[in-house]
Tab-separated table of N, CA and C in Angstrom:
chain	number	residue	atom	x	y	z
A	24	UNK	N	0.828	-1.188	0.000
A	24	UNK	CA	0.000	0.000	0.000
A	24	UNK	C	0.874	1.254	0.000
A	25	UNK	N	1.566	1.173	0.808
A	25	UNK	CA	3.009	2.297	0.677
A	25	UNK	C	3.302	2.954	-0.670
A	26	UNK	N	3.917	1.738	-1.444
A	26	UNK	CA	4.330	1.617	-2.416
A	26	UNK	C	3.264	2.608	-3.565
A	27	UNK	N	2.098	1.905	-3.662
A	27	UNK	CA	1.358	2.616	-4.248
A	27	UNK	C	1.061	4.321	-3.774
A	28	UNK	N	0.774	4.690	-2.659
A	28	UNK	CA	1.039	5.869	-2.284
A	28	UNK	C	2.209	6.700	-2.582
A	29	UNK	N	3.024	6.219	-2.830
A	29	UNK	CA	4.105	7.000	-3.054
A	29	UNK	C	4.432	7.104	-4.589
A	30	UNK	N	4.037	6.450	-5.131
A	30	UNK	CA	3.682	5.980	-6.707
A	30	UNK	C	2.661	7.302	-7.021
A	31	UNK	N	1.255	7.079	-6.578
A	31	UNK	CA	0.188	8.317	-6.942
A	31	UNK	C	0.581	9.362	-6.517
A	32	UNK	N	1.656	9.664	-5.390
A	32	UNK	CA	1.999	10.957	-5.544
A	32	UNK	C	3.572	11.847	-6.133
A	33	UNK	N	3.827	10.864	-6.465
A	33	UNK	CA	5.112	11.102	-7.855
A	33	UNK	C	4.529	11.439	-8.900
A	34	UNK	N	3.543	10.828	-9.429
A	34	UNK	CA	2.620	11.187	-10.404
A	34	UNK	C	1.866	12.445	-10.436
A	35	UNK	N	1.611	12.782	-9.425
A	35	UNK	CA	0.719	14.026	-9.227
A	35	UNK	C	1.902	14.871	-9.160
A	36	UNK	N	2.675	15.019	-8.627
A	36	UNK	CA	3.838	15.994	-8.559
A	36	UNK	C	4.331	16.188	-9.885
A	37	UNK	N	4.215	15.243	-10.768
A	37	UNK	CA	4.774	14.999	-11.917
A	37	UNK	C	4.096	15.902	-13.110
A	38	UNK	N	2.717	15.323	-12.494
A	38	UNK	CA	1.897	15.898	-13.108
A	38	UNK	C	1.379	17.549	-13.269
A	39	UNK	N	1.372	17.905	-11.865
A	39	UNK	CA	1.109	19.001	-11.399
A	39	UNK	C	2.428	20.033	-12.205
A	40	UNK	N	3.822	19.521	-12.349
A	40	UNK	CA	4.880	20.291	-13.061
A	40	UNK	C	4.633	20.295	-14.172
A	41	UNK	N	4.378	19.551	-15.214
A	41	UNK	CA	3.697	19.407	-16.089
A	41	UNK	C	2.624	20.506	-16.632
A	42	UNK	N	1.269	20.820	-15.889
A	42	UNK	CA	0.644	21.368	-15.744
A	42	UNK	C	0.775	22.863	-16.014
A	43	UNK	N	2.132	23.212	-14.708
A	43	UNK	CA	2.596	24.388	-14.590
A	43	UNK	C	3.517	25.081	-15.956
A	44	UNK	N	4.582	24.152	-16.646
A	44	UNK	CA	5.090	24.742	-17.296
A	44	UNK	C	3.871	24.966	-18.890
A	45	UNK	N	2.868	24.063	-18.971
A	45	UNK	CA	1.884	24.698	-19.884
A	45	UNK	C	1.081	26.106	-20.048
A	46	UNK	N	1.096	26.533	-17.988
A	46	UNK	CA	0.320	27.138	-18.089
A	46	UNK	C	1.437	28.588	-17.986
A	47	UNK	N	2.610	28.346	-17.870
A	47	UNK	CA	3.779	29.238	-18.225
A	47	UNK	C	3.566	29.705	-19.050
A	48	UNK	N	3.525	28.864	-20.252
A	48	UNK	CA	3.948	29.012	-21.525
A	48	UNK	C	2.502	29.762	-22.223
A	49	UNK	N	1.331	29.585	-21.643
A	49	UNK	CA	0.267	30.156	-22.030
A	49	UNK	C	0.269	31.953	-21.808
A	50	UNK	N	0.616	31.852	-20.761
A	50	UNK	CA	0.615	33.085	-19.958
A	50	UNK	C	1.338	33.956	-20.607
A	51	UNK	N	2.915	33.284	-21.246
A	51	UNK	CA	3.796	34.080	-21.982
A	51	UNK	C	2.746	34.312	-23.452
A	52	UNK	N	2.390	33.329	-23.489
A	52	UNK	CA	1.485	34.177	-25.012
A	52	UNK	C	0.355	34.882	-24.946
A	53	UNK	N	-0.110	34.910	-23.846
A	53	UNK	CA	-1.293	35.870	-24.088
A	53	UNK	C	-0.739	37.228	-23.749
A	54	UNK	N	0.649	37.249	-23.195
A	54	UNK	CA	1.190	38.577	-22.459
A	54	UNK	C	2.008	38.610	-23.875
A	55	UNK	N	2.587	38.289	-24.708
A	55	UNK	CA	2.919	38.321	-25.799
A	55	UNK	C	2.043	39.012	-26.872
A	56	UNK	N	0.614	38.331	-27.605
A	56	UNK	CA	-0.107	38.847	-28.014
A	56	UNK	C	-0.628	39.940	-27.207
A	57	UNK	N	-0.952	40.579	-26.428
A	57	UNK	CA	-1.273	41.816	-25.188
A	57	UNK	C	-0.826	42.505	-25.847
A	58	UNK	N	1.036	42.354	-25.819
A	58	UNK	CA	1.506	43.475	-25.863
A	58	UNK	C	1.503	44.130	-27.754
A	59	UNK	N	1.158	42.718	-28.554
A	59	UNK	CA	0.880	43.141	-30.004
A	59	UNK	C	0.627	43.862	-30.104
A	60	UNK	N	-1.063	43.818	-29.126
A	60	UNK	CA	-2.496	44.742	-29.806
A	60	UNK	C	-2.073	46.142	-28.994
A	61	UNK	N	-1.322	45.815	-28.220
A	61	UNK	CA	-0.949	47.734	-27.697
A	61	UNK	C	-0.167	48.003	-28.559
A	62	UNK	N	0.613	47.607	-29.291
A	62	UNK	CA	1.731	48.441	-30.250
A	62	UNK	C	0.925	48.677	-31.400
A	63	UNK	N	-0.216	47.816	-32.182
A	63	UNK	CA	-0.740	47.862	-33.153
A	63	UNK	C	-2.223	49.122	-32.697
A	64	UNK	N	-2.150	49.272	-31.725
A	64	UNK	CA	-3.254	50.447	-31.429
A	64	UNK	C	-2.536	51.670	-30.981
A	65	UNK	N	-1.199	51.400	-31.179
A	65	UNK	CA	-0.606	52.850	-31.094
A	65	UNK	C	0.553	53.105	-32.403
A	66	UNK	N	-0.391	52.274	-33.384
A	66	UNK	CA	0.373	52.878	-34.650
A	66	UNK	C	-0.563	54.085	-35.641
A	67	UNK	N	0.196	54.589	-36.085
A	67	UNK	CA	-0.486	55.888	-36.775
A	67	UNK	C	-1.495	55.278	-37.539
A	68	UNK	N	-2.650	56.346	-38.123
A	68	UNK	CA	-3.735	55.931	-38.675
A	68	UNK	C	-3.390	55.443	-40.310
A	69	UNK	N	-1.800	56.179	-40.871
A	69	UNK	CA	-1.478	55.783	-42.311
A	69	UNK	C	-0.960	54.425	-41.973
A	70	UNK	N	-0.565	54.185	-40.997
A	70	UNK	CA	0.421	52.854	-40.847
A	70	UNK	C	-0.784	51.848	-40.751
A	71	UNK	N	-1.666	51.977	-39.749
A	71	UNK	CA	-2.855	51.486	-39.554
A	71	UNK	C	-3.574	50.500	-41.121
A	72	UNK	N	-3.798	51.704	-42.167
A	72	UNK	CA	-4.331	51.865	-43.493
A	72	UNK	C	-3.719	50.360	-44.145
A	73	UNK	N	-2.473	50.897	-43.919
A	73	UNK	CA	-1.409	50.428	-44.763
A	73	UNK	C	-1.284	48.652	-44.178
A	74	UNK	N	-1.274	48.440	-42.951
A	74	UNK	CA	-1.120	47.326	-42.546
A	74	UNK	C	-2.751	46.329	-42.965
A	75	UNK	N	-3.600	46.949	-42.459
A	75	UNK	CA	-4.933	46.465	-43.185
A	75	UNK	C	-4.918	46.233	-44.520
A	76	UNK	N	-4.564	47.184	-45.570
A	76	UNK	CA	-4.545	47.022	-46.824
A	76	UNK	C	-3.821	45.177	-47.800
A	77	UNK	N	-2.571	45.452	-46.675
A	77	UNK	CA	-1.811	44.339	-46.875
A	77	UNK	C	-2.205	42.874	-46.236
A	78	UNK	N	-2.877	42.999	-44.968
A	78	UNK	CA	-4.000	41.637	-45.038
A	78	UNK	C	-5.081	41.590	-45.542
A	79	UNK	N	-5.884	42.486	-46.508
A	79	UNK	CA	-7.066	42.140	-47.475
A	79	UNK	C	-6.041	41.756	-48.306
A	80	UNK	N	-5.195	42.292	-49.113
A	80	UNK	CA	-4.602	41.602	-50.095
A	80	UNK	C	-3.931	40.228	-50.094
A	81	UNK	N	-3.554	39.642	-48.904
A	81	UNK	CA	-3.169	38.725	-48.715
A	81	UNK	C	-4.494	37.726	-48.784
A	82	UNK	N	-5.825	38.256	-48.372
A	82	UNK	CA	-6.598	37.454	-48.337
A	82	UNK	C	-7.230	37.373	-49.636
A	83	UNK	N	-7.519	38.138	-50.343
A	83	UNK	CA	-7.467	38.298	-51.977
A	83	UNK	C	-6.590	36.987	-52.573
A	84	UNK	N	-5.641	37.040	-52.359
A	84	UNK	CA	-4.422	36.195	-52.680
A	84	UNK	C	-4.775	34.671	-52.771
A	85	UNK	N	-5.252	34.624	-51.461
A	85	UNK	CA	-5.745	33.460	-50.590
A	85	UNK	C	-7.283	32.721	-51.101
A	86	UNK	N	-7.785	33.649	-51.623
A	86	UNK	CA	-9.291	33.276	-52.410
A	86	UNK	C	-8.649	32.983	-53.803
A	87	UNK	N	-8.070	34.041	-54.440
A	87	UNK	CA	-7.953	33.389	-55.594
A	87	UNK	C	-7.108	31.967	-55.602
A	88	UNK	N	-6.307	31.738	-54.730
A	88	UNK	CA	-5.397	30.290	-54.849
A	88	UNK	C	-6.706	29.254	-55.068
A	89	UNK	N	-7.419	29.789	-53.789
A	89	UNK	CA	-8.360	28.498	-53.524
A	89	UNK	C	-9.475	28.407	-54.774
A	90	UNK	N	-9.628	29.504	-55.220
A	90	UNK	CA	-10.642	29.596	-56.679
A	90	UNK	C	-9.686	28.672	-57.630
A	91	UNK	N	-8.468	28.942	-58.273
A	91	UNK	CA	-7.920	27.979	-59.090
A	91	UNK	C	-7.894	26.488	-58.165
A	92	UNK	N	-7.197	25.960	-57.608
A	92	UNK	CA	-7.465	25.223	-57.191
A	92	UNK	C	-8.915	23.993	-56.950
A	93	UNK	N	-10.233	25.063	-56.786
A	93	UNK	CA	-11.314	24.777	-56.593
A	93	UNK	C	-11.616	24.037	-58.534
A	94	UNK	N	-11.068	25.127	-59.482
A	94	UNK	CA	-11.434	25.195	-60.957
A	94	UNK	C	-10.421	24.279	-61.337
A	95	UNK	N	-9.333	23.756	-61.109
A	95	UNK	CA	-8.684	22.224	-61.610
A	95	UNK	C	-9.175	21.069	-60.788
A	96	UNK	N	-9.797	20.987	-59.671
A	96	UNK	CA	-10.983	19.689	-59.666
A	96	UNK	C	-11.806	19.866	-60.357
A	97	UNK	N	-12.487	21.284	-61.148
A	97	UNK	CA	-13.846	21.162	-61.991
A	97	UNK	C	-13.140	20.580	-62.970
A	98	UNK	N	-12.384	21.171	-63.433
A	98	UNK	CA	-11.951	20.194	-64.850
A	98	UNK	C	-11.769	18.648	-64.585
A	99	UNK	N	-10.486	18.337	-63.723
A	99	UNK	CA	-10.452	17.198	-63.715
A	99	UNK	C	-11.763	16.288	-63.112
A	100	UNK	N	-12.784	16.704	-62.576
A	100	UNK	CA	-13.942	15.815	-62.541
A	100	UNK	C	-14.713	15.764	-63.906
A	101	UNK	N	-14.290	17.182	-64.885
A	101	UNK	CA	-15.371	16.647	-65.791
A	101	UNK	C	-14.701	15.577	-66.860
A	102	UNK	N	-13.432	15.928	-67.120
A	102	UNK	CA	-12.560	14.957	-68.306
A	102	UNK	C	-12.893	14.064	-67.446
A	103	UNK	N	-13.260	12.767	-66.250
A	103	UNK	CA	-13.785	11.539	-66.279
A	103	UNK	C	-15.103	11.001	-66.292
């Protein structure tokens, strides 16, 4: 019985460290992203423009891939 007791709580200790360095590592990213959205809300309104502009276009980008893509399965479903 010992044995086992000392077993379930190696495990839990084990576990519990475990636990902790996940929730480290979480913490660093949400304090990470935090500090994004404060630098990105204290950029000028042209910089602002300019950074938006460049993720619609990326997403532009991103539709048309998937439009070709989408239009060489139309073909290749109809040639069979």
């Amino acid at each position: 019985m010992g044995e086992f007791l000392k077993k379930a709580f190696q495990d839990m200790k084990e576990s519990a460290k475990a636990q902790h360095e996940v929730d480290k590592a979480n913490f660093a990213a949400v304090k990470a992203e935090s500090r994004a959205q404060w630098e990105e809300a204290k950029m000028s309104p042209k910089a602002r423009q300019e950074k938006m502009q460049r993720e619609r276009d990326a997403r532009i980008a991103e539709a048309n891939e998937r439009i070709a893509a989408a239009q060489a399965r139309i073909d290749a479903a109809k040639k069979n």
